[in-house]
Amino acid sequence: GSAALKAVAENPPRRFKTLRLEGDALPEYGADVTRDGRAVGTLTSPALSPRFGPIALAILETEVARDDERVEVAFGTATMPATVAPLAIYDPEKRRPRA
């Protein structure tokens, strides 16, 4: 069991990432994330950020979880373009001191 878990941990099939959404409205929780019409993930936490605009957290397949990768998010009967960003988009290198 532990060897199998270690192998999965070294090369996980999915990653938790931030998406920068292009549009003014927010898609629903659980919306499909696609690339070229193929499902590659699920939206988990859409939010309107005062600093970054519409963003969301998503669980994505590892192959598309690279920063600046372009994906689409299901929005009603259409899709909304989005760009993959680091999980912590505000301070990804944790340089800002905590208060």
CSV table of N, CA, C and O in Angstrom, one decimal:
chain,number,residue,atom,x,y,z
A,1,GLY,N,0.8,-1.2,0.0
A,1,GLY,CA,0.0,0.0,0.0
A,1,GLY,C,0.8,1.3,0.0
A,1,GLY,O,0.6,2.2,-0.8
A,2,SER,N,1.8,1.4,0.9
A,2,SER,CA,2.6,2.6,1.0
A,2,SER,C,3.4,2.9,-0.3
A,2,SER,O,3.6,4.0,-0.7
A,3,ALA,N,3.9,1.8,-0.9
A,3,ALA,CA,4.7,2.0,-2.1
A,3,ALA,C,3.8,2.6,-3.3
A,3,ALA,O,4.3,3.4,-4.0
A,4,ALA,N,2.6,2.1,-3.3
A,4,ALA,CA,1.7,2.6,-4.4
A,4,ALA,C,1.3,4.0,-4.1
A,4,ALA,O,1.3,4.8,-5.0
A,5,LEU,N,1.1,4.4,-2.8
A,5,LEU,CA,0.8,5.8,-2.5
A,5,LEU,C,2.0,6.7,-2.8
A,5,LEU,O,1.8,7.8,-3.2
A,6,LYS,N,3.2,6.2,-2.5
A,6,LYS,CA,4.4,7.0,-2.8
A,6,LYS,C,4.5,7.2,-4.3
A,6,LYS,O,4.9,8.3,-4.7
A,7,ALA,N,4.2,6.3,-5.1
A,7,ALA,CA,4.3,6.4,-6.6
A,7,ALA,C,3.3,7.4,-7.1
A,7,ALA,O,3.6,8.3,-7.9
A,8,VAL,N,2.1,7.4,-6.5
A,8,VAL,CA,1.1,8.4,-6.9
A,8,VAL,C,1.5,9.8,-6.5
A,8,VAL,O,1.4,10.8,-7.2
A,9,ALA,N,2.1,9.9,-5.3
A,9,ALA,CA,2.5,11.2,-4.7
A,9,ALA,C,3.6,11.8,-5.6
A,9,ALA,O,3.7,13.1,-5.7
A,10,GLU,N,4.5,11.0,-6.1
A,10,GLU,CA,5.6,11.5,-7.0
A,10,GLU,C,5.1,12.0,-8.3
A,10,GLU,O,5.7,12.9,-8.9
A,11,ASN,N,4.0,11.5,-8.8
A,11,ASN,CA,3.4,11.9,-10.1
A,11,ASN,C,1.9,11.9,-10.0
A,11,ASN,O,1.2,11.1,-10.6
A,12,PRO,N,1.3,12.9,-9.3
A,12,PRO,CA,-0.1,12.9,-9.1
A,12,PRO,C,-0.9,13.1,-10.4
A,12,PRO,O,-0.4,13.9,-11.3
A,13,PRO,N,-2.0,12.5,-10.5
A,13,PRO,CA,-2.8,12.6,-11.8
A,13,PRO,C,-3.5,14.0,-11.9
A,13,PRO,O,-3.9,14.4,-13.0
A,14,ARG,N,-3.8,14.7,-10.7
A,14,ARG,CA,-4.5,15.9,-10.7
A,14,ARG,C,-3.7,16.9,-9.8
A,14,ARG,O,-3.1,16.5,-8.9
A,15,ARG,N,-4.0,18.2,-10.1
A,15,ARG,CA,-3.3,19.3,-9.4
A,15,ARG,C,-4.4,20.3,-9.0
A,15,ARG,O,-5.4,20.5,-9.7
A,16,PHE,N,-4.2,21.0,-7.9
A,16,PHE,CA,-5.1,22.1,-7.4
A,16,PHE,C,-4.5,23.4,-7.9
A,16,PHE,O,-3.3,23.7,-7.5
A,17,LYS,N,-5.2,24.2,-8.7
A,17,LYS,CA,-4.6,25.4,-9.3
A,17,LYS,C,-5.7,26.5,-9.3
A,17,LYS,O,-6.9,26.3,-9.0
A,18,THR,N,-5.2,27.7,-9.5
A,18,THR,CA,-6.1,28.9,-9.6
A,18,THR,C,-6.4,29.1,-11.1
A,18,THR,O,-5.5,29.0,-11.9
A,19,LEU,N,-7.6,29.6,-11.5
A,19,LEU,CA,-7.9,30.0,-12.8
A,19,LEU,C,-8.2,31.4,-12.8
A,19,LEU,O,-9.0,31.9,-11.9
A,20,ARG,N,-7.7,32.2,-13.8
A,20,ARG,CA,-8.1,33.6,-14.0
A,20,ARG,C,-9.2,33.5,-15.1
A,20,ARG,O,-8.9,33.1,-16.2
A,21,LEU,N,-10.4,33.9,-14.7
A,21,LEU,CA,-11.5,33.8,-15.6
A,21,LEU,C,-11.6,35.1,-16.4
A,21,LEU,O,-11.4,36.2,-15.9
A,22,GLU,N,-12.0,35.0,-17.7
A,22,GLU,CA,-12.2,36.1,-18.6
A,22,GLU,C,-13.7,36.4,-18.8
A,22,GLU,O,-14.3,35.6,-19.5
A,23,GLY,N,-14.2,37.4,-18.1
A,23,GLY,CA,-15.6,37.7,-18.2
A,23,GLY,C,-16.0,38.4,-16.9
A,23,GLY,O,-15.2,38.5,-15.9
A,24,ASP,N,-17.2,38.9,-16.8
A,24,ASP,CA,-17.7,39.6,-15.6
A,24,ASP,C,-18.5,38.7,-14.7
A,24,ASP,O,-18.5,38.9,-13.5
A,25,ALA,N,-19.1,37.7,-15.2
A,25,ALA,CA,-19.9,36.8,-14.4
A,25,ALA,C,-19.1,35.6,-13.9
A,25,ALA,O,-18.0,35.3,-14.5
A,26,LEU,N,-19.6,34.9,-12.9
A,26,LEU,CA,-18.9,33.7,-12.3
A,26,LEU,C,-19.6,32.5,-12.7
A,26,LEU,O,-20.9,32.4,-12.6
A,27,PRO,N,-18.9,31.4,-13.2
A,27,PRO,CA,-19.5,30.1,-13.4
A,27,PRO,C,-19.9,29.5,-12.1
A,27,PRO,O,-19.5,29.9,-11.0
A,28,GLU,N,-20.7,28.4,-12.2
A,28,GLU,CA,-21.1,27.8,-10.9
A,28,GLU,C,-20.1,26.8,-10.4
A,28,GLU,O,-19.2,26.3,-11.1
A,29,TYR,N,-20.2,26.6,-9.1
A,29,TYR,CA,-19.3,25.6,-8.4
A,29,TYR,C,-19.6,24.2,-9.1
A,29,TYR,O,-20.7,23.9,-9.5
A,30,GLY,N,-18.5,23.5,-9.4
A,30,GLY,CA,-18.6,22.2,-10.0
A,30,GLY,C,-18.6,22.2,-11.6
A,30,GLY,O,-18.8,21.2,-12.2
A,31,ALA,N,-18.5,23.4,-12.1
A,31,ALA,CA,-18.5,23.5,-13.6
A,31,ALA,C,-17.3,22.7,-14.2
A,31,ALA,O,-16.3,22.7,-13.6
A,32,ASP,N,-17.5,22.2,-15.4
A,32,ASP,CA,-16.5,21.4,-16.1
A,32,ASP,C,-15.4,22.4,-16.6
A,32,ASP,O,-15.8,23.4,-17.1
A,33,VAL,N,-14.2,22.0,-16.5
A,33,VAL,CA,-13.1,22.7,-17.1
A,33,VAL,C,-12.6,21.8,-18.3
A,33,VAL,O,-12.4,20.6,-18.2
A,34,THR,N,-12.5,22.4,-19.5
A,34,THR,CA,-12.2,21.7,-20.7
A,34,THR,C,-11.0,22.3,-21.4
A,34,THR,O,-10.7,23.5,-21.2
A,35,ARG,N,-10.4,21.6,-22.3
A,35,ARG,CA,-9.4,22.1,-23.3
A,35,ARG,C,-9.7,21.3,-24.6
A,35,ARG,O,-9.7,20.1,-24.6
A,36,ASP,N,-9.9,22.1,-25.6
A,36,ASP,CA,-10.1,21.5,-26.9
A,36,ASP,C,-11.3,20.5,-26.9
A,36,ASP,O,-11.3,19.5,-27.5
A,37,GLY,N,-12.3,20.9,-26.1
A,37,GLY,CA,-13.6,20.1,-26.0
A,37,GLY,C,-13.5,18.9,-25.1
A,37,GLY,O,-14.4,18.2,-24.9
A,38,ARG,N,-12.3,18.6,-24.5
A,38,ARG,CA,-12.1,17.4,-23.6
A,38,ARG,C,-12.1,17.9,-22.2
A,38,ARG,O,-11.4,18.8,-21.8
A,39,ALA,N,-12.9,17.2,-21.3
A,39,ALA,CA,-12.9,17.5,-19.9
A,39,ALA,C,-11.5,17.3,-19.2
A,39,ALA,O,-11.0,16.2,-19.4
A,40,VAL,N,-11.0,18.3,-18.6
A,40,VAL,CA,-9.7,18.2,-17.9
A,40,VAL,C,-9.7,18.6,-16.5
A,40,VAL,O,-8.7,18.6,-15.8
A,41,GLY,N,-10.9,18.9,-15.9
A,41,GLY,CA,-11.0,19.3,-14.5
A,41,GLY,C,-12.3,19.7,-14.1
A,41,GLY,O,-13.3,19.7,-14.8
A,42,THR,N,-12.4,20.2,-12.8
A,42,THR,CA,-13.6,20.7,-12.2
A,42,THR,C,-13.3,21.9,-11.4
A,42,THR,O,-12.4,22.0,-10.7
A,43,LEU,N,-14.2,22.9,-11.6
A,43,LEU,CA,-14.1,24.2,-10.9
A,43,LEU,C,-14.6,24.0,-9.4
A,43,LEU,O,-15.7,23.3,-9.2
A,44,THR,N,-13.9,24.5,-8.5
A,44,THR,CA,-14.3,24.2,-7.1
A,44,THR,C,-14.7,25.5,-6.3
A,44,THR,O,-15.6,25.4,-5.5
A,45,SER,N,-14.1,26.6,-6.6
A,45,SER,CA,-14.4,27.8,-5.8
A,45,SER,C,-14.4,29.1,-6.6
A,45,SER,O,-13.4,29.8,-6.6
A,46,PRO,N,-15.4,29.4,-7.3
A,46,PRO,CA,-15.4,30.7,-8.1
A,46,PRO,C,-15.6,31.8,-7.1
A,46,PRO,O,-16.4,31.7,-6.1
A,47,ALA,N,-14.9,32.9,-7.4
A,47,ALA,CA,-15.0,34.1,-6.5
A,47,ALA,C,-14.7,35.4,-7.3
A,47,ALA,O,-13.9,35.3,-8.3
A,48,LEU,N,-15.2,36.5,-6.9
A,48,LEU,CA,-14.8,37.8,-7.5
A,48,LEU,C,-13.8,38.5,-6.6
A,48,LEU,O,-14.2,38.9,-5.5
A,49,SER,N,-12.6,38.5,-7.0
A,49,SER,CA,-11.5,39.1,-6.1
A,49,SER,C,-11.4,40.6,-6.4
A,49,SER,O,-11.4,41.0,-7.6
A,50,PRO,N,-11.4,41.4,-5.4
A,50,PRO,CA,-11.2,42.9,-5.6
A,50,PRO,C,-9.9,43.2,-6.3
A,50,PRO,O,-9.8,44.2,-7.0
A,51,ARG,N,-8.9,42.4,-6.1
A,51,ARG,CA,-7.6,42.7,-6.7
A,51,ARG,C,-7.4,42.0,-8.0
A,51,ARG,O,-6.8,42.6,-8.9
A,52,PHE,N,-7.9,40.8,-8.2
A,52,PHE,CA,-7.6,40.0,-9.4
A,52,PHE,C,-8.8,39.9,-10.4
A,52,PHE,O,-8.7,39.3,-11.4
A,53,GLY,N,-10.0,40.3,-9.9
A,53,GLY,CA,-11.2,40.1,-10.7
A,53,GLY,C,-11.7,38.7,-10.6
A,53,GLY,O,-11.5,38.0,-9.5
A,54,PRO,N,-12.4,38.2,-11.6
A,54,PRO,CA,-13.0,36.8,-11.4
A,54,PRO,C,-11.9,35.7,-11.5
A,54,PRO,O,-11.1,35.7,-12.4
A,55,ILE,N,-11.9,34.9,-10.4
A,55,ILE,CA,-10.9,33.8,-10.3
A,55,ILE,C,-11.7,32.6,-9.8
A,55,ILE,O,-12.8,32.7,-9.3
A,56,ALA,N,-11.0,31.5,-9.8
A,56,ALA,CA,-11.6,30.3,-9.2
A,56,ALA,C,-10.5,29.3,-8.9
A,56,ALA,O,-9.4,29.3,-9.6
A,57,LEU,N,-10.7,28.4,-8.0
A,57,LEU,CA,-9.9,27.3,-7.8
A,57,LEU,C,-10.4,26.1,-8.6
A,57,LEU,O,-11.6,26.0,-8.8
A,58,ALA,N,-9.5,25.3,-9.0
A,58,ALA,CA,-9.9,24.1,-9.9
A,58,ALA,C,-9.0,22.9,-9.6
A,58,ALA,O,-7.8,23.1,-9.3
A,59,ILE,N,-9.5,21.8,-9.8
A,59,ILE,CA,-8.8,20.5,-9.8
A,59,ILE,C,-8.6,20.1,-11.2
A,59,ILE,O,-9.6,19.9,-11.9
A,60,LEU,N,-7.3,20.1,-11.7
A,60,LEU,CA,-7.0,19.9,-13.1
A,60,LEU,C,-6.1,18.7,-13.3
A,60,LEU,O,-5.3,18.4,-12.4
A,61,GLU,N,-6.3,18.1,-14.4
A,61,GLU,CA,-5.3,17.0,-14.8
A,61,GLU,C,-3.9,17.6,-14.9
A,61,GLU,O,-3.8,18.8,-15.3
A,62,THR,N,-2.9,16.9,-14.5
A,62,THR,CA,-1.6,17.4,-14.4
A,62,THR,C,-1.1,17.9,-15.7
A,62,THR,O,-0.4,19.0,-15.8
A,63,GLU,N,-1.5,17.3,-16.8
A,63,GLU,CA,-1.0,17.8,-18.2
A,63,GLU,C,-1.4,19.2,-18.5
A,63,GLU,O,-0.7,19.9,-19.3
A,64,VAL,N,-2.5,19.7,-17.9
A,64,VAL,CA,-2.9,21.1,-18.2
A,64,VAL,C,-2.8,22.0,-17.0
A,64,VAL,O,-3.1,23.2,-17.1
A,65,ALA,N,-2.2,21.6,-16.0
A,65,ALA,CA,-2.0,22.3,-14.8
A,65,ALA,C,-0.7,23.2,-14.8
A,65,ALA,O,-0.2,23.5,-13.7
A,66,ARG,N,-0.3,23.6,-15.9
A,66,ARG,CA,0.9,24.4,-16.0
A,66,ARG,C,0.4,25.9,-16.1
A,66,ARG,O,-0.6,26.2,-16.7
A,67,ASP,N,1.2,26.8,-15.4
A,67,ASP,CA,0.9,28.2,-15.4
A,67,ASP,C,0.8,28.7,-16.9
A,67,ASP,O,1.6,28.3,-17.7
A,68,ASP,N,-0.2,29.6,-17.1
A,68,ASP,CA,-0.4,30.2,-18.4
A,68,ASP,C,-1.1,29.3,-19.4
A,68,ASP,O,-1.2,29.7,-20.6
A,69,GLU,N,-1.4,28.1,-19.1
A,69,GLU,CA,-2.2,27.2,-20.0
A,69,GLU,C,-3.6,27.8,-20.1
A,69,GLU,O,-4.2,28.2,-19.2
A,70,ARG,N,-4.1,27.7,-21.4
A,70,ARG,CA,-5.4,28.2,-21.7
A,70,ARG,C,-6.4,27.0,-21.6
A,70,ARG,O,-6.2,26.0,-22.1
A,71,VAL,N,-7.6,27.3,-20.9
A,71,VAL,CA,-8.6,26.3,-20.8
A,71,VAL,C,-10.0,27.0,-20.9
A,71,VAL,O,-10.0,28.3,-21.0
A,72,GLU,N,-11.1,26.3,-21.0
A,72,GLU,CA,-12.4,26.8,-21.0
A,72,GLU,C,-13.2,26.3,-19.8
A,72,GLU,O,-13.0,25.2,-19.4
A,73,VAL,N,-14.1,27.1,-19.3
A,73,VAL,CA,-14.9,26.7,-18.2
A,73,VAL,C,-16.4,26.8,-18.6
A,73,VAL,O,-16.8,27.7,-19.3
A,74,ALA,N,-17.1,25.7,-18.4
A,74,ALA,CA,-18.5,25.7,-18.7
A,74,ALA,C,-19.3,26.8,-18.0
A,74,ALA,O,-19.1,27.0,-16.8
A,75,PHE,N,-20.1,27.5,-18.8
A,75,PHE,CA,-20.8,28.7,-18.3
A,75,PHE,C,-22.2,28.7,-19.0
A,75,PHE,O,-22.3,29.1,-20.1
A,76,GLY,N,-23.2,28.1,-18.3
A,76,GLY,CA,-24.5,28.0,-18.9
A,76,GLY,C,-24.4,27.0,-20.1
A,76,GLY,O,-23.9,25.9,-20.0
A,77,THR,N,-24.8,27.4,-21.3
A,77,THR,CA,-24.7,26.5,-22.5
A,77,THR,C,-23.5,26.8,-23.3
A,77,THR,O,-23.3,26.2,-24.3
A,78,ALA,N,-22.6,27.7,-22.8
A,78,ALA,CA,-21.4,28.1,-23.5
A,78,ALA,C,-20.2,27.8,-22.7
A,78,ALA,O,-20.3,27.1,-21.7
A,79,THR,N,-19.1,28.4,-23.1
A,79,THR,CA,-17.9,28.3,-22.2
A,79,THR,C,-17.2,29.7,-22.1
A,79,THR,O,-17.5,30.6,-22.8
A,80,MET,N,-16.4,29.8,-21.0
A,80,MET,CA,-15.7,31.0,-20.7
A,80,MET,C,-14.2,30.7,-20.7
A,80,MET,O,-13.8,29.8,-20.1
A,81,PRO,N,-13.4,31.5,-21.4
A,81,PRO,CA,-12.0,31.3,-21.4
A,81,PRO,C,-11.4,31.6,-20.1
A,81,PRO,O,-11.9,32.4,-19.3
A,82,ALA,N,-10.3,30.8,-19.7
A,82,ALA,CA,-9.6,31.0,-18.5
A,82,ALA,C,-8.1,30.7,-18.7
A,82,ALA,O,-7.8,30.0,-19.6
A,83,THR,N,-7.3,31.2,-17.8
A,83,THR,CA,-5.9,30.9,-17.8
A,83,THR,C,-5.5,30.3,-16.5
A,83,THR,O,-5.8,30.8,-15.4
A,84,VAL,N,-4.7,29.3,-16.5
A,84,VAL,CA,-4.2,28.6,-15.3
A,84,VAL,C,-3.1,29.5,-14.7
A,84,VAL,O,-2.2,30.1,-15.4
A,85,ALA,N,-3.2,29.7,-13.4
A,85,ALA,CA,-2.3,30.5,-12.6
A,85,ALA,C,-1.8,29.7,-11.4
A,85,ALA,O,-2.3,28.7,-11.1
A,86,PRO,N,-0.7,30.2,-10.8
A,86,PRO,CA,-0.3,29.5,-9.6
A,86,PRO,C,-1.4,29.5,-8.5
A,86,PRO,O,-2.3,30.3,-8.5
A,87,LEU,N,-1.3,28.5,-7.6
A,87,LEU,CA,-2.3,28.3,-6.6
A,87,LEU,C,-2.4,29.6,-5.8
A,87,LEU,O,-3.5,30.0,-5.5
A,88,ALA,N,-1.3,30.1,-5.3
A,88,ALA,CA,-1.3,31.3,-4.6
A,88,ALA,C,-0.9,32.5,-5.5
A,88,ALA,O,0.3,32.8,-5.7
A,89,ILE,N,-1.9,33.1,-6.1
A,89,ILE,CA,-1.6,34.2,-7.1
A,89,ILE,C,-1.1,35.5,-6.5
A,89,ILE,O,-0.5,36.3,-7.1
A,90,TYR,N,-1.5,35.7,-5.2
A,90,TYR,CA,-1.1,37.0,-4.6
A,90,TYR,C,0.4,37.1,-4.3
A,90,TYR,O,1.1,38.0,-4.5
A,91,ASP,N,0.9,36.0,-3.6
A,91,ASP,CA,2.3,36.0,-3.2
A,91,ASP,C,2.8,34.6,-3.3
A,91,ASP,O,3.1,33.9,-2.3
A,92,PRO,N,3.0,34.1,-4.5
A,92,PRO,CA,3.4,32.7,-4.7
A,92,PRO,C,4.7,32.3,-4.1
A,92,PRO,O,4.9,31.2,-3.8
A,93,GLU,N,5.6,33.3,-3.9
A,93,GLU,CA,6.9,32.9,-3.3
A,93,GLU,C,7.0,33.2,-1.8
A,93,GLU,O,8.0,33.1,-1.2
A,94,LYS,N,5.8,33.7,-1.3
A,94,LYS,CA,5.7,33.9,0.1
A,94,LYS,C,6.7,34.9,0.6
A,94,LYS,O,7.4,34.7,1.7
A,95,ARG,N,6.9,36.0,-0.1
A,95,ARG,CA,7.8,37.1,0.3
A,95,ARG,C,7.2,38.1,1.1
A,95,ARG,O,7.9,38.9,1.8
A,96,ARG,N,5.9,38.2,1.1
A,96,ARG,CA,5.2,39.3,1.9
A,96,ARG,C,5.1,38.8,3.3
A,96,ARG,O,4.6,37.7,3.6
A,97,PRO,N,5.5,39.7,4.2
A,97,PRO,CA,5.5,39.3,5.7
A,97,PRO,C,4.1,39.2,6.2
A,97,PRO,O,3.2,39.9,5.7
A,98,ARG,N,3.9,38.3,7.1
A,98,ARG,CA,2.6,38.1,7.7
A,98,ARG,C,2.4,39.0,8.9
A,98,ARG,O,3.4,39.2,9.7
A,99,ALA,N,1.2,39.5,9.1
A,99,ALA,CA,1.0,40.4,10.2
A,99,ALA,C,0.5,39.6,11.4
A,99,ALA,O,0.0,38.5,11.4
